[in-house]
């Protein structure tokens, strides 16, 4: 039986670690579609109380990875290849357009913030504490890039897409950060140069590369578990 115990945790990051572990197990195909996640069982397996399990399941419901039903609890609804294609293709289309609209309105402080966020990200390691910080910085980085876009409906659609799995993809993809750092550096340089077309191109490629990596991980895990 696999040992899932979470050890040496800081209570302020406990829910994040629990959520990350359950998300990783779902994405790696450790559960079947429709399988129930029992709070008591997973509290024991992870060596934690029921509260962080409950809070983690609520977060995973927002991401579409579980469905919480009355009297049944959390039911696993793994993300499919088509789900990934839809989410990331929509992100590529909408964020690409938002960036083109955003560039003329980015101010000097926005460009300085992008550079600062990039420098903070490259200083982080791949351990769980730094990954949490990276996820926050990465989301803020992408938000600043499109912050000048005046199309509020487009901004709203993008925010909705970010509420799912995209915010947490770096935490489950191995060797993702090295390539992401290169792409983020280019994004900063093109933003500073006010080159909207190049910025759109590298951002779209960044999103679609992430899509392809996530699909590869999910499908390979399905093959292993079948």
mmCIF file with all atom_site columns, C-alpha atoms in Angstrom:
data_model
loop_
_atom_site.group_PDB
_atom_site.id
_atom_site.type_symbol
_atom_site.label_atom_id
_atom_site.label_alt_id
_atom_site.label_comp_id
_atom_site.label_asym_id
_atom_site.label_entity_id
_atom_site.label_seq_id
_atom_site.pdbx_PDB_ins_code
_atom_site.Cartn_x
_atom_site.Cartn_y
_atom_site.Cartn_z
_atom_site.occupancy
_atom_site.B_iso_or_equiv
_atom_site.pdbx_formal_charge
_atom_site.auth_seq_id
_atom_site.auth_comp_id
_atom_site.auth_asym_id
_atom_site.auth_atom_id
_atom_site.pdbx_PDB_model_num
ATOM 1   C CA . UNK A 1 1   ? 0.000   0.000  0.000   1.00 0.00 ? 1   UNK A CA 1
ATOM 2   C CA . UNK A 1 2   ? 1.355   3.413  -0.979  1.00 0.00 ? 2   UNK A CA 1
ATOM 3   C CA . UNK A 1 3   ? 2.469   5.749  1.788   1.00 0.00 ? 3   UNK A CA 1
ATOM 4   C CA . UNK A 1 4   ? 0.816   9.143  1.231   1.00 0.00 ? 4   UNK A CA 1
ATOM 5   C CA . UNK A 1 5   ? 1.708   10.664 4.611   1.00 0.00 ? 5   UNK A CA 1
ATOM 6   C CA . UNK A 1 6   ? 2.445   14.391 4.549   1.00 0.00 ? 6   UNK A CA 1
ATOM 7   C CA . UNK A 1 7   ? 5.333   15.046 6.899   1.00 0.00 ? 7   UNK A CA 1
ATOM 8   C CA . UNK A 1 8   ? 7.217   18.077 8.185   1.00 0.00 ? 8   UNK A CA 1
ATOM 9   C CA . UNK A 1 9   ? 4.389   20.419 7.285   1.00 0.00 ? 9   UNK A CA 1
ATOM 10  C CA . UNK A 1 10  ? 3.812   24.003 8.326   1.00 0.00 ? 10  UNK A CA 1
ATOM 11  C CA . UNK A 1 11  ? 0.178   24.455 9.337   1.00 0.00 ? 11  UNK A CA 1
ATOM 12  C CA . UNK A 1 12  ? -0.095  27.571 7.161   1.00 0.00 ? 12  UNK A CA 1
ATOM 13  C CA . UNK A 1 13  ? 0.641   25.465 4.075   1.00 0.00 ? 13  UNK A CA 1
ATOM 14  C CA . UNK A 1 14  ? -1.119  22.260 5.128   1.00 0.00 ? 14  UNK A CA 1
ATOM 15  C CA . UNK A 1 15  ? -4.249  22.737 3.032   1.00 0.00 ? 15  UNK A CA 1
ATOM 16  C CA . UNK A 1 16  ? -2.114  23.607 0.002   1.00 0.00 ? 16  UNK A CA 1
ATOM 17  C CA . UNK A 1 17  ? -0.085  20.403 0.431   1.00 0.00 ? 17  UNK A CA 1
ATOM 18  C CA . UNK A 1 18  ? -3.189  18.266 0.899   1.00 0.00 ? 18  UNK A CA 1
ATOM 19  C CA . UNK A 1 19  ? -4.881  19.811 -2.137  1.00 0.00 ? 19  UNK A CA 1
ATOM 20  C CA . UNK A 1 20  ? -1.725  19.419 -4.228  1.00 0.00 ? 20  UNK A CA 1
ATOM 21  C CA . UNK A 1 21  ? -1.390  15.745 -3.290  1.00 0.00 ? 21  UNK A CA 1
ATOM 22  C CA . UNK A 1 22  ? -5.020  14.890 -4.076  1.00 0.00 ? 22  UNK A CA 1
ATOM 23  C CA . UNK A 1 23  ? -4.911  16.897 -7.327  1.00 0.00 ? 23  UNK A CA 1
ATOM 24  C CA . UNK A 1 24  ? -1.734  15.088 -8.361  1.00 0.00 ? 24  UNK A CA 1
ATOM 25  C CA . UNK A 1 25  ? -3.260  11.671 -7.644  1.00 0.00 ? 25  UNK A CA 1
ATOM 26  C CA . UNK A 1 26  ? -6.391  12.499 -9.651  1.00 0.00 ? 26  UNK A CA 1
ATOM 27  C CA . UNK A 1 27  ? -4.442  13.842 -12.632 1.00 0.00 ? 27  UNK A CA 1
ATOM 28  C CA . UNK A 1 28  ? -2.121  10.839 -12.564 1.00 0.00 ? 28  UNK A CA 1
ATOM 29  C CA . UNK A 1 29  ? -5.078  8.491  -12.838 1.00 0.00 ? 29  UNK A CA 1
ATOM 30  C CA . UNK A 1 30  ? -4.884  6.954  -9.368  1.00 0.00 ? 30  UNK A CA 1
ATOM 31  C CA . UNK A 1 31  ? -8.688  7.100  -9.085  1.00 0.00 ? 31  UNK A CA 1
ATOM 32  C CA . UNK A 1 32  ? -11.388 5.821  -11.410 1.00 0.00 ? 32  UNK A CA 1
ATOM 33  C CA . UNK A 1 33  ? -14.193 7.999  -12.729 1.00 0.00 ? 33  UNK A CA 1
ATOM 34  C CA . UNK A 1 34  ? -16.967 8.054  -10.127 1.00 0.00 ? 34  UNK A CA 1
ATOM 35  C CA . UNK A 1 35  ? -14.791 6.814  -7.252  1.00 0.00 ? 35  UNK A CA 1
ATOM 36  C CA . UNK A 1 36  ? -15.630 8.320  -3.859  1.00 0.00 ? 36  UNK A CA 1
ATOM 37  C CA . UNK A 1 37  ? -13.033 10.171 -1.816  1.00 0.00 ? 37  UNK A CA 1
ATOM 38  C CA . UNK A 1 38  ? -13.842 9.549  1.821   1.00 0.00 ? 38  UNK A CA 1
ATOM 39  C CA . UNK A 1 39  ? -12.679 12.305 4.185   1.00 0.00 ? 39  UNK A CA 1
ATOM 40  C CA . UNK A 1 40  ? -11.933 9.914  7.048   1.00 0.00 ? 40  UNK A CA 1
ATOM 41  C CA . UNK A 1 41  ? -9.960  7.546  4.831   1.00 0.00 ? 41  UNK A CA 1
ATOM 42  C CA . UNK A 1 42  ? -7.790  10.251 3.273   1.00 0.00 ? 42  UNK A CA 1
ATOM 43  C CA . UNK A 1 43  ? -7.267  12.041 6.563   1.00 0.00 ? 43  UNK A CA 1
ATOM 44  C CA . UNK A 1 44  ? -5.748  8.800  7.849   1.00 0.00 ? 44  UNK A CA 1
ATOM 45  C CA . UNK A 1 45  ? -3.725  8.148  4.685   1.00 0.00 ? 45  UNK A CA 1
ATOM 46  C CA . UNK A 1 46  ? -2.243  11.655 4.654   1.00 0.00 ? 46  UNK A CA 1
ATOM 47  C CA . UNK A 1 47  ? -1.820  11.805 8.416   1.00 0.00 ? 47  UNK A CA 1
ATOM 48  C CA . UNK A 1 48  ? -3.941  14.946 8.846   1.00 0.00 ? 48  UNK A CA 1
ATOM 49  C CA . UNK A 1 49  ? -7.290  15.941 10.332  1.00 0.00 ? 49  UNK A CA 1
ATOM 50  C CA . UNK A 1 50  ? -10.524 15.958 8.330   1.00 0.00 ? 50  UNK A CA 1
ATOM 51  C CA . UNK A 1 51  ? -10.658 19.776 8.024   1.00 0.00 ? 51  UNK A CA 1
ATOM 52  C CA . UNK A 1 52  ? -7.844  20.197 5.449   1.00 0.00 ? 52  UNK A CA 1
ATOM 53  C CA . UNK A 1 53  ? -9.289  17.242 3.503   1.00 0.00 ? 53  UNK A CA 1
ATOM 54  C CA . UNK A 1 54  ? -12.704 18.908 3.430   1.00 0.00 ? 54  UNK A CA 1
ATOM 55  C CA . UNK A 1 55  ? -11.236 22.247 2.326   1.00 0.00 ? 55  UNK A CA 1
ATOM 56  C CA . UNK A 1 56  ? -9.096  20.528 -0.316  1.00 0.00 ? 56  UNK A CA 1
ATOM 57  C CA . UNK A 1 57  ? -12.124 18.761 -1.771  1.00 0.00 ? 57  UNK A CA 1
ATOM 58  C CA . UNK A 1 58  ? -13.982 22.069 -2.023  1.00 0.00 ? 58  UNK A CA 1
ATOM 59  C CA . UNK A 1 59  ? -11.078 23.538 -3.978  1.00 0.00 ? 59  UNK A CA 1
ATOM 60  C CA . UNK A 1 60  ? -10.913 20.492 -6.256  1.00 0.00 ? 60  UNK A CA 1
ATOM 61  C CA . UNK A 1 61  ? -14.648 20.854 -6.887  1.00 0.00 ? 61  UNK A CA 1
ATOM 62  C CA . UNK A 1 62  ? -14.023 24.396 -8.160  1.00 0.00 ? 62  UNK A CA 1
ATOM 63  C CA . UNK A 1 63  ? -11.379 22.964 -10.478 1.00 0.00 ? 63  UNK A CA 1
ATOM 64  C CA . UNK A 1 64  ? -13.797 20.355 -11.798 1.00 0.00 ? 64  UNK A CA 1
ATOM 65  C CA . UNK A 1 65  ? -11.810 17.379 -10.513 1.00 0.00 ? 65  UNK A CA 1
ATOM 66  C CA . UNK A 1 66  ? -14.425 16.202 -8.013  1.00 0.00 ? 66  UNK A CA 1
ATOM 67  C CA . UNK A 1 67  ? -18.170 16.604 -7.623  1.00 0.00 ? 67  UNK A CA 1
ATOM 68  C CA . UNK A 1 68  ? -19.554 16.907 -4.095  1.00 0.00 ? 68  UNK A CA 1
ATOM 69  C CA . UNK A 1 69  ? -22.992 15.318 -3.748  1.00 0.00 ? 69  UNK A CA 1
ATOM 70  C CA . UNK A 1 70  ? -25.311 15.314 -0.703  1.00 0.00 ? 70  UNK A CA 1
ATOM 71  C CA . UNK A 1 71  ? -24.998 12.108 1.355   1.00 0.00 ? 71  UNK A CA 1
ATOM 72  C CA . UNK A 1 72  ? -22.387 10.733 -1.072  1.00 0.00 ? 72  UNK A CA 1
ATOM 73  C CA . UNK A 1 73  ? -19.462 13.072 -0.524  1.00 0.00 ? 73  UNK A CA 1
ATOM 74  C CA . UNK A 1 74  ? -16.793 13.797 -3.119  1.00 0.00 ? 74  UNK A CA 1
ATOM 75  C CA . UNK A 1 75  ? -17.005 11.893 -6.409  1.00 0.00 ? 75  UNK A CA 1
ATOM 76  C CA . UNK A 1 76  ? -13.930 11.883 -8.658  1.00 0.00 ? 76  UNK A CA 1
ATOM 77  C CA . UNK A 1 77  ? -14.461 13.442 -12.103 1.00 0.00 ? 77  UNK A CA 1
ATOM 78  C CA . UNK A 1 78  ? -10.992 13.322 -13.689 1.00 0.00 ? 78  UNK A CA 1
ATOM 79  C CA . UNK A 1 79  ? -10.184 15.925 -16.293 1.00 0.00 ? 79  UNK A CA 1
ATOM 80  C CA . UNK A 1 80  ? -10.211 14.464 -19.808 1.00 0.00 ? 80  UNK A CA 1
ATOM 81  C CA . UNK A 1 81  ? -8.001  15.122 -22.814 1.00 0.00 ? 81  UNK A CA 1
ATOM 82  C CA . UNK A 1 82  ? -10.874 17.031 -24.424 1.00 0.00 ? 82  UNK A CA 1
ATOM 83  C CA . UNK A 1 83  ? -11.287 19.164 -21.282 1.00 0.00 ? 83  UNK A CA 1
ATOM 84  C CA . UNK A 1 84  ? -7.609  20.100 -21.454 1.00 0.00 ? 84  UNK A CA 1
ATOM 85  C CA . UNK A 1 85  ? -7.802  20.909 -25.163 1.00 0.00 ? 85  UNK A CA 1
ATOM 86  C CA . UNK A 1 86  ? -10.854 23.106 -24.631 1.00 0.00 ? 86  UNK A CA 1
ATOM 87  C CA . UNK A 1 87  ? -9.461  25.029 -21.654 1.00 0.00 ? 87  UNK A CA 1
ATOM 88  C CA . UNK A 1 88  ? -6.033  25.710 -23.128 1.00 0.00 ? 88  UNK A CA 1
ATOM 89  C CA . UNK A 1 89  ? -7.239  26.448 -26.655 1.00 0.00 ? 89  UNK A CA 1
ATOM 90  C CA . UNK A 1 90  ? -9.659  29.017 -25.256 1.00 0.00 ? 90  UNK A CA 1
ATOM 91  C CA . UNK A 1 91  ? -6.880  30.482 -23.097 1.00 0.00 ? 91  UNK A CA 1
ATOM 92  C CA . UNK A 1 92  ? -4.577  30.757 -26.112 1.00 0.00 ? 92  UNK A CA 1
ATOM 93  C CA . UNK A 1 93  ? -7.212  32.520 -28.188 1.00 0.00 ? 93  UNK A CA 1
ATOM 94  C CA . UNK A 1 94  ? -8.485  34.891 -25.511 1.00 0.00 ? 94  UNK A CA 1
ATOM 95  C CA . UNK A 1 95  ? -5.183  35.711 -23.805 1.00 0.00 ? 95  UNK A CA 1
ATOM 96  C CA . UNK A 1 96  ? -3.518  36.237 -27.171 1.00 0.00 ? 96  UNK A CA 1
ATOM 97  C CA . UNK A 1 97  ? -6.106  38.831 -28.136 1.00 0.00 ? 97  UNK A CA 1
ATOM 98  C CA . UNK A 1 98  ? -6.127  40.400 -24.669 1.00 0.00 ? 98  UNK A CA 1
ATOM 99  C CA . UNK A 1 99  ? -2.362  40.885 -24.808 1.00 0.00 ? 99  UNK A CA 1
ATOM 100 C CA . UNK A 1 100 ? -2.521  42.638 -28.174 1.00 0.00 ? 100 UNK A CA 1
ATOM 101 C CA . UNK A 1 101 ? -5.127  45.006 -26.728 1.00 0.00 ? 101 UNK A CA 1
ATOM 102 C CA . UNK A 1 102 ? -3.175  45.380 -23.479 1.00 0.00 ? 102 UNK A CA 1
ATOM 103 C CA . UNK A 1 103 ? 0.295   46.357 -24.729 1.00 0.00 ? 103 UNK A CA 1
ATOM 104 C CA . UNK A 1 104 ? -0.489  49.978 -25.734 1.00 0.00 ? 104 UNK A CA 1
ATOM 105 C CA . UNK A 1 105 ? -1.899  50.639 -22.270 1.00 0.00 ? 105 UNK A CA 1
ATOM 106 C CA . UNK A 1 106 ? 0.845   49.063 -20.165 1.00 0.00 ? 106 UNK A CA 1
ATOM 107 C CA . UNK A 1 107 ? 2.595   51.695 -18.082 1.00 0.00 ? 107 UNK A CA 1
ATOM 108 C CA . UNK A 1 108 ? 6.172   51.758 -16.845 1.00 0.00 ? 108 UNK A CA 1
ATOM 109 C CA . UNK A 1 109 ? 5.203   50.423 -13.430 1.00 0.00 ? 109 UNK A CA 1
ATOM 110 C CA . UNK A 1 110 ? 3.486   47.455 -15.143 1.00 0.00 ? 110 UNK A CA 1
ATOM 111 C CA . UNK A 1 111 ? 6.674   46.640 -17.056 1.00 0.00 ? 111 UNK A CA 1
ATOM 112 C CA . UNK A 1 112 ? 8.743   46.943 -13.893 1.00 0.00 ? 112 UNK A CA 1
ATOM 113 C CA . UNK A 1 113 ? 6.319   44.648 -12.072 1.00 0.00 ? 113 UNK A CA 1
ATOM 114 C CA . UNK A 1 114 ? 6.592   42.030 -14.842 1.00 0.00 ? 114 UNK A CA 1
ATOM 115 C CA . UNK A 1 115 ? 10.370  42.097 -14.558 1.00 0.00 ? 115 UNK A CA 1
ATOM 116 C CA . UNK A 1 116 ? 10.169  41.858 -10.768 1.00 0.00 ? 116 UNK A CA 1
ATOM 117 C CA . UNK A 1 117 ? 7.747   38.919 -10.884 1.00 0.00 ? 117 UNK A CA 1
ATOM 118 C CA . UNK A 1 118 ? 9.994   37.125 -13.369 1.00 0.00 ? 118 UNK A CA 1
ATOM 119 C CA . UNK A 1 119 ? 13.066  37.613 -11.170 1.00 0.00 ? 119 UNK A CA 1
ATOM 120 C CA . UNK A 1 120 ? 11.179  36.345 -8.137  1.00 0.00 ? 120 UNK A CA 1
ATOM 121 C CA . UNK A 1 121 ? 10.047  33.227 -10.026 1.00 0.00 ? 121 UNK A CA 1
ATOM 122 C CA . UNK A 1 122 ? 13.506  32.223 -11.215 1.00 0.00 ? 122 UNK A CA 1
ATOM 123 C CA . UNK A 1 123 ? 14.805  32.377 -7.633  1.00 0.00 ? 123 UNK A CA 1
ATOM 124 C CA . UNK A 1 124 ? 12.395  29.673 -6.493  1.00 0.00 ? 124 UNK A CA 1
ATOM 125 C CA . UNK A 1 125 ? 13.092  25.962 -6.217  1.00 0.00 ? 125 UNK A CA 1
ATOM 126 C CA . UNK A 1 126 ? 10.860  23.015 -7.095  1.00 0.00 ? 126 UNK A CA 1
ATOM 127 C CA . UNK A 1 127 ? 10.029  22.102 -3.468  1.00 0.00 ? 127 UNK A CA 1
ATOM 128 C CA . UNK A 1 128 ? 6.477   22.333 -2.179  1.00 0.00 ? 128 UNK A CA 1
ATOM 129 C CA . UNK A 1 129 ? 6.947   25.608 -0.281  1.00 0.00 ? 129 UNK A CA 1
ATOM 130 C CA . UNK A 1 130 ? 8.390   27.393 -3.305  1.00 0.00 ? 130 UNK A CA 1
ATOM 131 C CA . UNK A 1 131 ? 5.879   25.847 -5.700  1.00 0.00 ? 131 UNK A CA 1
ATOM 132 C CA . UNK A 1 132 ? 3.045   27.513 -3.788  1.00 0.00 ? 132 UNK A CA 1
ATOM 133 C CA . UNK A 1 133 ? 4.791   30.860 -4.141  1.00 0.00 ? 133 UNK A CA 1
ATOM 134 C CA . UNK A 1 134 ? 5.532   30.203 -7.807  1.00 0.00 ? 134 UNK A CA 1
ATOM 135 C CA . UNK A 1 135 ? 1.877   29.508 -8.584  1.00 0.00 ? 135 UNK A CA 1
ATOM 136 C CA . UNK A 1 136 ? 0.881   32.849 -7.079  1.00 0.00 ? 136 UNK A CA 1
ATOM 137 C CA . UNK A 1 137 ? 3.620   34.767 -8.904  1.00 0.00 ? 137 UNK A CA 1
ATOM 138 C CA . UNK A 1 138 ? 2.872   33.021 -12.191 1.00 0.00 ? 138 UNK A CA 1
ATOM 139 C CA . UNK A 1 139 ? -0.831  33.880 -12.037 1.00 0.00 ? 139 UNK A CA 1
ATOM 140 C CA . UNK A 1 140 ? 0.003   37.497 -11.210 1.00 0.00 ? 140 UNK A CA 1
ATOM 141 C CA . UNK A 1 141 ? 2.539   37.648 -14.074 1.00 0.00 ? 141 UNK A CA 1
ATOM 142 C CA . UNK A 1 142 ? -0.046  36.585 -16.647 1.00 0.00 ? 142 UNK A CA 1
ATOM 143 C CA . UNK A 1 143 ? -2.633  38.947 -15.159 1.00 0.00 ? 143 UNK A CA 1
ATOM 144 C CA . UNK A 1 144 ? -0.282  41.944 -15.452 1.00 0.00 ? 144 UNK A CA 1
ATOM 145 C CA . UNK A 1 145 ? 0.450   41.079 -19.092 1.00 0.00 ? 145 UNK A CA 1
ATOM 146 C CA . UNK A 1 146 ? -3.210  41.497 -20.005 1.00 0.00 ? 146 UNK A CA 1
ATOM 147 C CA . UNK A 1 147 ? -4.084  44.147 -17.440 1.00 0.00 ? 147 UNK A CA 1
ATOM 148 C CA . UNK A 1 148 ? -4.243  46.920 -20.038 1.00 0.00 ? 148 UNK A CA 1
ATOM 149 C CA . UNK A 1 149 ? -6.883  45.154 -22.139 1.00 0.00 ? 149 UNK A CA 1
ATOM 150 C CA . UNK A 1 150 ? -10.079 47.261 -22.024 1.00 0.00 ? 150 UNK A CA 1
ATOM 151 C CA . UNK A 1 151 ? -12.340 44.366 -23.058 1.00 0.00 ? 151 UNK A CA 1
ATOM 152 C CA . UNK A 1 152 ? -13.928 43.489 -19.712 1.00 0.00 ? 152 UNK A CA 1
ATOM 153 C CA . UNK A 1 153 ? -15.904 40.491 -21.016 1.00 0.00 ? 153 UNK A CA 1
ATOM 154 C CA . UNK A 1 154 ? -12.726 38.961 -22.409 1.00 0.00 ? 154 UNK A CA 1
ATOM 155 C CA . UNK A 1 155 ? -11.002 39.583 -19.066 1.00 0.00 ? 155 UNK A CA 1
ATOM 156 C CA . UNK A 1 156 ? -13.905 37.898 -17.288 1.00 0.00 ? 156 UNK A CA 1
ATOM 157 C CA . UNK A 1 157 ? -13.797 34.834 -19.552 1.00 0.00 ? 157 UNK A CA 1
ATOM 158 C CA . UNK A 1 158 ? -10.036 34.495 -18.974 1.00 0.00 ? 158 UNK A CA 1
ATOM 159 C CA . UNK A 1 159 ? -10.480 34.802 -15.205 1.00 0.00 ? 159 UNK A CA 1
ATOM 160 C CA . UNK A 1 160 ? -13.026 31.973 -15.344 1.00 0.00 ? 160 UNK A CA 1
ATOM 161 C CA . UNK A 1 161 ? -10.633 29.731 -17.258 1.00 0.00 ? 161 UNK A CA 1
ATOM 162 C CA . UNK A 1 162 ? -7.868  30.438 -14.736 1.00 0.00 ? 162 UNK A CA 1
ATOM 163 C CA . UNK A 1 163 ? -10.073 29.258 -11.849 1.00 0.00 ? 163 UNK A CA 1
ATOM 164 C CA . UNK A 1 164 ? -9.654  25.665 -12.971 1.00 0.00 ? 164 UNK A CA 1
ATOM 165 C CA . UNK A 1 165 ? -6.584  23.538 -13.508 1.00 0.00 ? 165 UNK A CA 1
ATOM 166 C CA . UNK A 1 166 ? -4.352  26.136 -15.292 1.00 0.00 ? 166 UNK A CA 1
ATOM 167 C CA . UNK A 1 167 ? -3.456  27.890 -12.041 1.00 0.00 ? 167 UNK A CA 1
ATOM 168 C CA . UNK A 1 168 ? -1.990  24.664 -10.654 1.00 0.00 ? 168 UNK A CA 1
ATOM 169 C CA . UNK A 1 169 ? -0.494  23.006 -13.736 1.00 0.00 ? 169 UNK A CA 1
ATOM 170 C CA . UNK A 1 170 ? 3.131   23.879 -12.814 1.00 0.00 ? 170 UNK A CA 1
ATOM 171 C CA . UNK A 1 171 ? 2.734   21.908 -9.582  1.00 0.00 ? 171 UNK A CA 1
ATOM 172 C CA . UNK A 1 172 ? 2.041   18.633 -11.409 1.00 0.00 ? 172 UNK A CA 1
ATOM 173 C CA . UNK A 1 173 ? 4.213   18.855 -14.539 1.00 0.00 ? 173 UNK A CA 1
ATOM 174 C CA . UNK A 1 174 ? 7.794   17.631 -14.105 1.00 0.00 ? 174 UNK A CA 1
ATOM 175 C CA . UNK A 1 175 ? 10.567  19.791 -15.571 1.00 0.00 ? 175 UNK A CA 1
ATOM 176 C CA . UNK A 1 176 ? 8.061   22.507 -16.468 1.00 0.00 ? 176 UNK A CA 1
ATOM 177 C CA . UNK A 1 177 ? 9.759   25.446 -14.796 1.00 0.00 ? 177 UNK A CA 1
ATOM 178 C CA . UNK A 1 178 ? 12.976  25.539 -16.830 1.00 0.00 ? 178 UNK A CA 1
ATOM 179 C CA . UNK A 1 179 ? 11.186  26.053 -20.148 1.00 0.00 ? 179 UNK A CA 1
ATOM 180 C CA . UNK A 1 180 ? 8.617   28.374 -18.542 1.00 0.00 ? 180 UNK A CA 1
ATOM 181 C CA . UNK A 1 181 ? 11.404  30.626 -17.264 1.00 0.00 ? 181 UNK A CA 1
ATOM 182 C CA . UNK A 1 182 ? 12.751  31.033 -20.811 1.00 0.00 ? 182 UNK A CA 1
ATOM 183 C CA . UNK A 1 183 ? 9.305   31.879 -22.145 1.00 0.00 ? 183 UNK A CA 1
ATOM 184 C CA . UNK A 1 184 ? 8.577   34.323 -19.322 1.00 0.00 ? 184 UNK A CA 1
ATOM 185 C CA . UNK A 1 185 ? 11.880  36.110 -20.005 1.00 0.00 ? 185 UNK A CA 1
ATOM 186 C CA . UNK A 1 186 ? 10.870  36.575 -23.632 1.00 0.00 ? 186 UNK A CA 1
ATOM 187 C CA . UNK A 1 187 ? 7.468   37.857 -22.573 1.00 0.00 ? 187 UNK A CA 1
ATOM 188 C CA . UNK A 1 188 ? 9.111   40.520 -20.403 1.00 0.00 ? 188 UNK A CA 1
ATOM 189 C CA . UNK A 1 189 ? 11.451  41.563 -23.214 1.00 0.00 ? 189 UNK A CA 1
ATOM 190 C CA . UNK A 1 190 ? 8.667   41.831 -25.812 1.00 0.00 ? 190 UNK A CA 1
ATOM 191 C CA . UNK A 1 191 ? 6.438   43.731 -23.387 1.00 0.00 ? 191 UNK A CA 1
ATOM 192 C CA . UNK A 1 192 ? 9.209   46.251 -22.721 1.00 0.00 ? 192 UNK A CA 1
ATOM 193 C CA . UNK A 1 193 ? 9.802   46.557 -26.474 1.00 0.00 ? 193 UNK A CA 1
ATOM 194 C CA . UNK A 1 194 ? 6.031   47.080 -27.000 1.00 0.00 ? 194 UNK A CA 1
ATOM 195 C CA . UNK A 1 195 ? 6.090   44.313 -29.590 1.00 0.00 ? 195 UNK A CA 1
ATOM 196 C CA . UNK A 1 196 ? 2.504   43.066 -29.246 1.00 0.00 ? 196 UNK A CA 1
ATOM 197 C CA . UNK A 1 197 ? 2.743   40.519 -32.076 1.00 0.00 ? 197 UNK A CA 1
ATOM 198 C CA . UNK A 1 198 ? 5.857   38.812 -30.684 1.00 0.00 ? 198 UNK A CA 1
ATOM 199 C CA . UNK A 1 199 ? 4.445   38.922 -27.168 1.00 0.00 ? 199 UNK A CA 1
ATOM 200 C CA . UNK A 1 200 ? 1.237   37.287 -28.363 1.00 0.00 ? 200 UNK A CA 1
ATOM 201 C CA . UNK A 1 201 ? 3.194   34.625 -30.239 1.00 0.00 ? 201 UNK A CA 1
ATOM 202 C CA . UNK A 1 202 ? 5.395   33.563 -27.331 1.00 0.00 ? 202 UNK A CA 1
ATOM 203 C CA . UNK A 1 203 ? 2.448   33.648 -24.889 1.00 0.00 ? 203 UNK A CA 1
ATOM 204 C CA . UNK A 1 204 ? 0.252   31.508 -27.120 1.00 0.00 ? 204 UNK A CA 1
ATOM 205 C CA . UNK A 1 205 ? 3.114   29.032 -27.662 1.00 0.00 ? 205 UNK A CA 1
ATOM 206 C CA . UNK A 1 206 ? 3.687   28.959 -23.892 1.00 0.00 ? 206 UNK A CA 1
ATOM 207 C CA . UNK A 1 207 ? 0.018   28.105 -23.247 1.00 0.00 ? 207 UNK A CA 1
ATOM 208 C CA . UNK A 1 208 ? -0.157  25.458 -25.967 1.00 0.00 ? 208 UNK A CA 1
ATOM 209 C CA . UNK A 1 209 ? 3.115   23.838 -24.894 1.00 0.00 ? 209 UNK A CA 1
ATOM 210 C CA . UNK A 1 210 ? 1.695   23.524 -21.385 1.00 0.00 ? 210 UNK A CA 1
ATOM 211 C CA . UNK A 1 211 ? -1.460  22.005 -22.884 1.00 0.00 ? 211 UNK A CA 1
ATOM 212 C CA . UNK A 1 212 ? 0.571   19.402 -24.757 1.00 0.00 ? 212 UNK A CA 1
ATOM 213 C CA . UNK A 1 213 ? 2.626   18.491 -21.682 1.00 0.00 ? 213 UNK A CA 1
ATOM 214 C CA . UNK A 1 214 ? -0.493  18.086 -19.556 1.00 0.00 ? 214 UNK A CA 1
ATOM 215 C CA . UNK A 1 215 ? -2.211  15.925 -22.180 1.00 0.00 ? 215 UNK A CA 1
ATOM 216 C CA . UNK A 1 216 ? 0.899   13.768 -22.456 1.00 0.00 ? 216 UNK A CA 1
ATOM 217 C CA . UNK A 1 217 ? 1.003   13.286 -18.688 1.00 0.00 ? 217 UNK A CA 1
ATOM 218 C CA . UNK A 1 218 ? -2.705  12.469 -18.369 1.00 0.00 ? 218 UNK A CA 1
ATOM 219 C CA . UNK A 1 219 ? -2.821  10.058 -21.335 1.00 0.00 ? 219 UNK A CA 1
ATOM 220 C CA . UNK A 1 220 ? 0.381   8.272  -20.345 1.00 0.00 ? 220 UNK A CA 1
ATOM 221 C CA . UNK A 1 221 ? -0.979  7.734  -16.824 1.00 0.00 ? 221 UNK A CA 1
ATOM 222 C CA . UNK A 1 222 ? -4.240  6.385  -18.280 1.00 0.00 ? 222 UNK A CA 1
ATOM 223 C CA . UNK A 1 223 ? -2.276  3.847  -20.319 1.00 0.00 ? 223 UNK A CA 1
ATOM 224 C CA . UNK A 1 224 ? -0.289  2.753  -17.256 1.00 0.00 ? 224 UNK A CA 1
ATOM 225 C CA . UNK A 1 225 ? -3.411  2.341  -15.125 1.00 0.00 ? 225 UNK A CA 1
ATOM 226 C CA . UNK A 1 226 ? -5.477  0.498  -17.746 1.00 0.00 ? 226 UNK A CA 1
#
